[in-house]
Short mmCIF file of C-alpha atoms in Angstrom, two decimals:
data_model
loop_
_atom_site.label_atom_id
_atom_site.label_comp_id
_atom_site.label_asym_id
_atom_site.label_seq_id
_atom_site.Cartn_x
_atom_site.Cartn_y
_atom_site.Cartn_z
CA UNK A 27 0.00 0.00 0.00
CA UNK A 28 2.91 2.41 0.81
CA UNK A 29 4.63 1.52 -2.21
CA UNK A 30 1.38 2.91 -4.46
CA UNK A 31 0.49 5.72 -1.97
CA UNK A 32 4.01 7.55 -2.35
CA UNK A 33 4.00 7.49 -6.55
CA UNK A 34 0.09 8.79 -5.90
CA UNK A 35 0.93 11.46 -4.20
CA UNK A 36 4.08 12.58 -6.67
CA UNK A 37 1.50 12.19 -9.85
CA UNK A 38 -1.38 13.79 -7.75
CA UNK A 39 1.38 17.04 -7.24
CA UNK A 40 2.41 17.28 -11.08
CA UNK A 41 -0.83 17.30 -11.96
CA UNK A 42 -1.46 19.95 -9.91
CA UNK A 43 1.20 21.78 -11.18
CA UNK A 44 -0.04 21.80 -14.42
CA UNK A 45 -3.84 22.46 -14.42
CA UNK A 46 -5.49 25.26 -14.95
CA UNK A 47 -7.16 26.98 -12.20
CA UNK A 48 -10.85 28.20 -12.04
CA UNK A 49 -13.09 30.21 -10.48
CA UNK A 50 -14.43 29.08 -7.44
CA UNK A 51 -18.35 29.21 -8.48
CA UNK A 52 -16.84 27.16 -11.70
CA UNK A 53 -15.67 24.26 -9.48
CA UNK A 54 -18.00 21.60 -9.63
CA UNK A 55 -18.09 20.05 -6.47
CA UNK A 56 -18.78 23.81 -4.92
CA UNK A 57 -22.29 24.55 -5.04
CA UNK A 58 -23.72 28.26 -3.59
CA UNK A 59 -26.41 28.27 -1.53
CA UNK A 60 -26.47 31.37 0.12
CA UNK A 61 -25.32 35.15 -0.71
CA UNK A 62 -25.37 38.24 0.77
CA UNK A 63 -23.36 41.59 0.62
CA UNK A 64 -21.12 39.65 3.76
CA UNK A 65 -20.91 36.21 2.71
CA UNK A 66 -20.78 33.55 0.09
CA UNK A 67 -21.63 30.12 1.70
CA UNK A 68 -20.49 26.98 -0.43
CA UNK A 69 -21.25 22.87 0.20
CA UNK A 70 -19.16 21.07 -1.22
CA UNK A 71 -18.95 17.44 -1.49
CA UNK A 72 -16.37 15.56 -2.88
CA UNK A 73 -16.77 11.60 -3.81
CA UNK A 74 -14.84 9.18 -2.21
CA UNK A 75 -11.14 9.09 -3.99
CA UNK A 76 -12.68 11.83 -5.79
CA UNK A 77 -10.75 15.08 -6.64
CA UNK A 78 -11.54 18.98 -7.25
CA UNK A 79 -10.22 21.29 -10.14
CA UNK A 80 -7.68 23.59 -9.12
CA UNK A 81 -9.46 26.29 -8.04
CA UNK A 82 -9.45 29.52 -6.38
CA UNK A 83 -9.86 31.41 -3.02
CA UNK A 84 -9.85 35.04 -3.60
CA UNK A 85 -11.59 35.94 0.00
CA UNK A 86 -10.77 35.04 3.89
CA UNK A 87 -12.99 32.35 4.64
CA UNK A 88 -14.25 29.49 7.59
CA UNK A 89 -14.57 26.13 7.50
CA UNK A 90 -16.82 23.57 8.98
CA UNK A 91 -15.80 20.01 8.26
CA UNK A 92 -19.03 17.54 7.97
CA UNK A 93 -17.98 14.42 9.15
CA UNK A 94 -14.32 12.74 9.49
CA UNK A 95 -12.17 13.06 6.71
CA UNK A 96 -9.00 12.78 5.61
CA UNK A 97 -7.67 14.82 2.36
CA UNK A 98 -4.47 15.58 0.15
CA UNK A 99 -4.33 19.25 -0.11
CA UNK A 100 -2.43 20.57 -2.84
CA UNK A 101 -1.95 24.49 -2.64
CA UNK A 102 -0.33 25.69 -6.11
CA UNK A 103 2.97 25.72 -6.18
CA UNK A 104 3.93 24.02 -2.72
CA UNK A 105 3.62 20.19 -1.78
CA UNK A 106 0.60 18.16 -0.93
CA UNK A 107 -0.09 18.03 2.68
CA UNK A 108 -2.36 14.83 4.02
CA UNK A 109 -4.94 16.30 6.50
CA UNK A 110 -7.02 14.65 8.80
CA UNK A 111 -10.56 16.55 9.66
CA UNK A 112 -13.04 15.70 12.39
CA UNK A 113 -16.58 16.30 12.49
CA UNK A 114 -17.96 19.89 13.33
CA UNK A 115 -14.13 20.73 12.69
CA UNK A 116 -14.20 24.67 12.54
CA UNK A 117 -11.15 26.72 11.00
CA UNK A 118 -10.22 30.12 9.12
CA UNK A 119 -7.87 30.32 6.44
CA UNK A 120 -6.74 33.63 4.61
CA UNK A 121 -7.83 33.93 0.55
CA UNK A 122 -5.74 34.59 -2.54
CA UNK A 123 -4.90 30.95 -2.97
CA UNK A 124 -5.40 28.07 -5.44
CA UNK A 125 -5.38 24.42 -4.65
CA UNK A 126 -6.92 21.24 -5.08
CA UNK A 127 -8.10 18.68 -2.65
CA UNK A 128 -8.21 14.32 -3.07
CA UNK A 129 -11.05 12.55 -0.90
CA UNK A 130 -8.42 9.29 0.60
CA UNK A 131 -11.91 8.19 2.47
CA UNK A 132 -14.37 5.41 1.84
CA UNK A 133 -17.42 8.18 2.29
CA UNK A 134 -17.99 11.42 0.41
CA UNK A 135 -15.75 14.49 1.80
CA UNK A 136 -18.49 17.23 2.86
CA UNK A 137 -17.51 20.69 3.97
CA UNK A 138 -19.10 24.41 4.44
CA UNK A 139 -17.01 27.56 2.95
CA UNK A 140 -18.16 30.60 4.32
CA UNK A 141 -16.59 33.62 2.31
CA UNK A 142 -16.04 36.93 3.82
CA UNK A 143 -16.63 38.96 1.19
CA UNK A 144 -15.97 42.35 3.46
CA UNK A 145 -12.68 40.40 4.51
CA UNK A 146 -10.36 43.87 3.08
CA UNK A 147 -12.42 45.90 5.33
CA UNK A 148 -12.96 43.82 8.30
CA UNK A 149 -9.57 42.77 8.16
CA UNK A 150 -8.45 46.49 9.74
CA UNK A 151 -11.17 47.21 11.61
CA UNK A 152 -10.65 48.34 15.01
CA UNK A 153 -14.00 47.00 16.13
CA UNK A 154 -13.56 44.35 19.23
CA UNK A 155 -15.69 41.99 20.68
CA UNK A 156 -15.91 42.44 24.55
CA UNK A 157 -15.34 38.29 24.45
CA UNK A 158 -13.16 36.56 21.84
CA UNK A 159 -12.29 33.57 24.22
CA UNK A 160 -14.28 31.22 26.22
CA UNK A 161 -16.81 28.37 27.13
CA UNK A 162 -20.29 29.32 28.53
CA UNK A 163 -22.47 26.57 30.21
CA UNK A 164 -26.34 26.59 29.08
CA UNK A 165 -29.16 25.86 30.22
CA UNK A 166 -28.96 22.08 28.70
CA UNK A 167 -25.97 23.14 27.04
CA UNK A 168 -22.60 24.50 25.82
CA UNK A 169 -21.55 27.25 24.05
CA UNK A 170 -17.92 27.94 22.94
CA UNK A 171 -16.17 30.90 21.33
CA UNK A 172 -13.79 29.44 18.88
CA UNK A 173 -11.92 32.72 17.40
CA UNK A 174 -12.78 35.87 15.85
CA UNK A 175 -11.17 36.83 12.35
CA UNK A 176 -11.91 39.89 10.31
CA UNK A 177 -14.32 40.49 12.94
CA UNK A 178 -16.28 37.59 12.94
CA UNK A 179 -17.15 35.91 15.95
CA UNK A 180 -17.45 32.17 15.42
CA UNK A 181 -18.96 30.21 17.87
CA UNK A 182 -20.23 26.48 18.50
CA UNK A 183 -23.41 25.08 20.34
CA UNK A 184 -24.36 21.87 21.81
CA UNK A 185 -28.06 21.67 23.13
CA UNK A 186 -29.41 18.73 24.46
CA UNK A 187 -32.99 18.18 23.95
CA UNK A 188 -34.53 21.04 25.52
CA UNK A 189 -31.43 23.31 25.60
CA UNK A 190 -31.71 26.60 25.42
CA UNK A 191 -28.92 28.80 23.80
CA UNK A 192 -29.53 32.97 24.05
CA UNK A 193 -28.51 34.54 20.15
CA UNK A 194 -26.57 37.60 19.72
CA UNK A 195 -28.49 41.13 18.85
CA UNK A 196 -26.17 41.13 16.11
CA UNK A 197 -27.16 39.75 12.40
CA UNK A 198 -25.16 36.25 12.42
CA UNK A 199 -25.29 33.18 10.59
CA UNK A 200 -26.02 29.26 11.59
CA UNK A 201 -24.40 26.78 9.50
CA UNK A 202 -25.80 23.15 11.15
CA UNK A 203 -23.34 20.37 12.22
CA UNK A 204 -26.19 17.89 13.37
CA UNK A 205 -29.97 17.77 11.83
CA UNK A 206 -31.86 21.02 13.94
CA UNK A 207 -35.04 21.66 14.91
CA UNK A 208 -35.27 24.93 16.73
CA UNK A 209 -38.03 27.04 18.01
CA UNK A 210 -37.40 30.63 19.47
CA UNK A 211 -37.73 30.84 22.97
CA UNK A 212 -38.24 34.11 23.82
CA UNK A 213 -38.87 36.80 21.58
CA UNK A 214 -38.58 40.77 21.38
CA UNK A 215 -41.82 42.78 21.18
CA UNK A 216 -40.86 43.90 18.15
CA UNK A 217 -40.08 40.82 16.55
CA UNK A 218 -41.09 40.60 12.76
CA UNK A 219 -44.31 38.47 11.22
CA UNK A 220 -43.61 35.34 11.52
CA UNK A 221 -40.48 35.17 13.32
CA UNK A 222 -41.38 33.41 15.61
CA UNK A 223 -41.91 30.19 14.23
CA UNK A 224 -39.72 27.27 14.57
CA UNK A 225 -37.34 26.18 11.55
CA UNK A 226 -35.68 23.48 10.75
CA UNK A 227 -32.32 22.56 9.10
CA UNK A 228 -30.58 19.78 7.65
CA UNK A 229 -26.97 18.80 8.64
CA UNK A 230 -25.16 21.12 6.62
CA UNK A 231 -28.02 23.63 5.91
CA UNK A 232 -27.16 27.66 6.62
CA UNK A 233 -29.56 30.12 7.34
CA UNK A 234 -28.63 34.11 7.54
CA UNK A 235 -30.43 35.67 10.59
CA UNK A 236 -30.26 39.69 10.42
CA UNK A 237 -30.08 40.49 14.55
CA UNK A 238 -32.68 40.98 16.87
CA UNK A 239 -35.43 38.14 15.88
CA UNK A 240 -34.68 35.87 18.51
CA UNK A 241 -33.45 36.51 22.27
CA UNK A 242 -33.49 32.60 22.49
CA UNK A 243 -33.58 29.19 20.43
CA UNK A 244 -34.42 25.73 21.91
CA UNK A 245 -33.94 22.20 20.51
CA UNK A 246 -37.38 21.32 20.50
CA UNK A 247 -35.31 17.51 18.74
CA UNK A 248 -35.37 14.06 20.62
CA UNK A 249 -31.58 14.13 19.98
CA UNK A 250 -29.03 16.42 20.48
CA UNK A 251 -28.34 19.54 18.22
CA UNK A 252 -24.92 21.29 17.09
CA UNK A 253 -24.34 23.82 14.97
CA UNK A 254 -22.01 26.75 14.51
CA UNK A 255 -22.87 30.62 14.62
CA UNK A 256 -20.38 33.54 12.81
CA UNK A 257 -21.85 36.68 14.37
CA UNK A 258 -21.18 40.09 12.45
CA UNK A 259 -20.76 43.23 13.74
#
């Protein structure tokens, strides 16, 4: 197995070399689902042993890894790295790259990119969150503060069923790690038609919320719920 996994790697690295590189949006295995004037928000699934075009990243974006995985990322012009990625994994990584990535599992390679498309602005502002670090116990609960780049906080929840997690006044957006089904717990007088009503996501599923619709969401689920938040200033 060593003996074939070596010469892989070498032909999987001249390969890279020499292919073109697209466009993000013209990648196939990178499909849009949500835009706004803050954020693109790409799935992207890759078959197992499958690979992606060389493509590239021309904004500061996060990562969250859907399921374990293990990869051969090959940025242009360097060598290919072997990464191992865990469910829920959340990361950041700085734009104005090109690479390609190889699926080495058994099961499809699923992941969320989350594009800051304000990343040249946010990236010198002198806005600060009053918490960039830190675990909070719930009620049913966690919630941790992973980082905060270009002045996004990103943060990830655990709810058990019945949990209740309190959401920022700030517009943010949840990208789901588990299946959700949440229902707002305590709402603002001036909350909008309708927004009160429950919703419900897939694994995987995003959904933009614009600040100030929810004080509250429970996991109104027989099993727990996970999900990551990236609240904007």
């Amino acid at each position: 197995m060593r003996r074939f996994f070596v010469p892989l790697l070498v032909a999987t690295f001249l390969a890279a070399q020499g292919a073109p590189e697209v466009e993000i949006t013209a990648e196939p295995h990178h499909h849009l689902t949500f835009a706004n004037d803050q954020v693109r928000v790409f799935n992207i699934e890759v078959p197992p042993h499958g690979e992606t075009l060389m493509h590239w990243h021309r904004h500061d974006y996060i990562y969250v890894t859907l399921g374990d995985s293990q990869v051969v990322n090959t940025v242009k012009g360097k060598d290919p790295v072997t990464i191992k990625l865990q469910d829920g994994q959340t990361g950041f990584l700085p734009g104005d790259f090109a690479h390609l990535a190889r699926n080495l599992s058994d099961q499809p390679f699923r992941i969320v990119n989350i594009e800051l498309l304000q990343d040249a602005k946010l990236r010198n502002s002198p806005t600060k969150w009053h918490e960039d670090r830190g675990l909070e116990i719930l009620h049913g609960g966690t919630k941790e503060i992973l980082f905060v780049k270009d002045g996004v906080r990103v943060s990830e929840i655990e709810l058990q069923p019945g949990g209740t997690a309190p959401m920022p006044a700030s517009a943010y957006l949840i990208v789901a790690v588990s299946d959700l089904n949440l229902v707002a717990a305590d709402l603002p007088r001036n909350a909008p038609h309708m927004a009160w009503m429950n919703f419900s996501q897939d694994t995987g599923a995003s959904k933009w919320l614009p600040g100030g619709y929810f004080h509250a969401l429970t996991n109104i689920r027989h099993h727990p719920a996970k999900f990551v938040t990236l609240e904007f200033r």
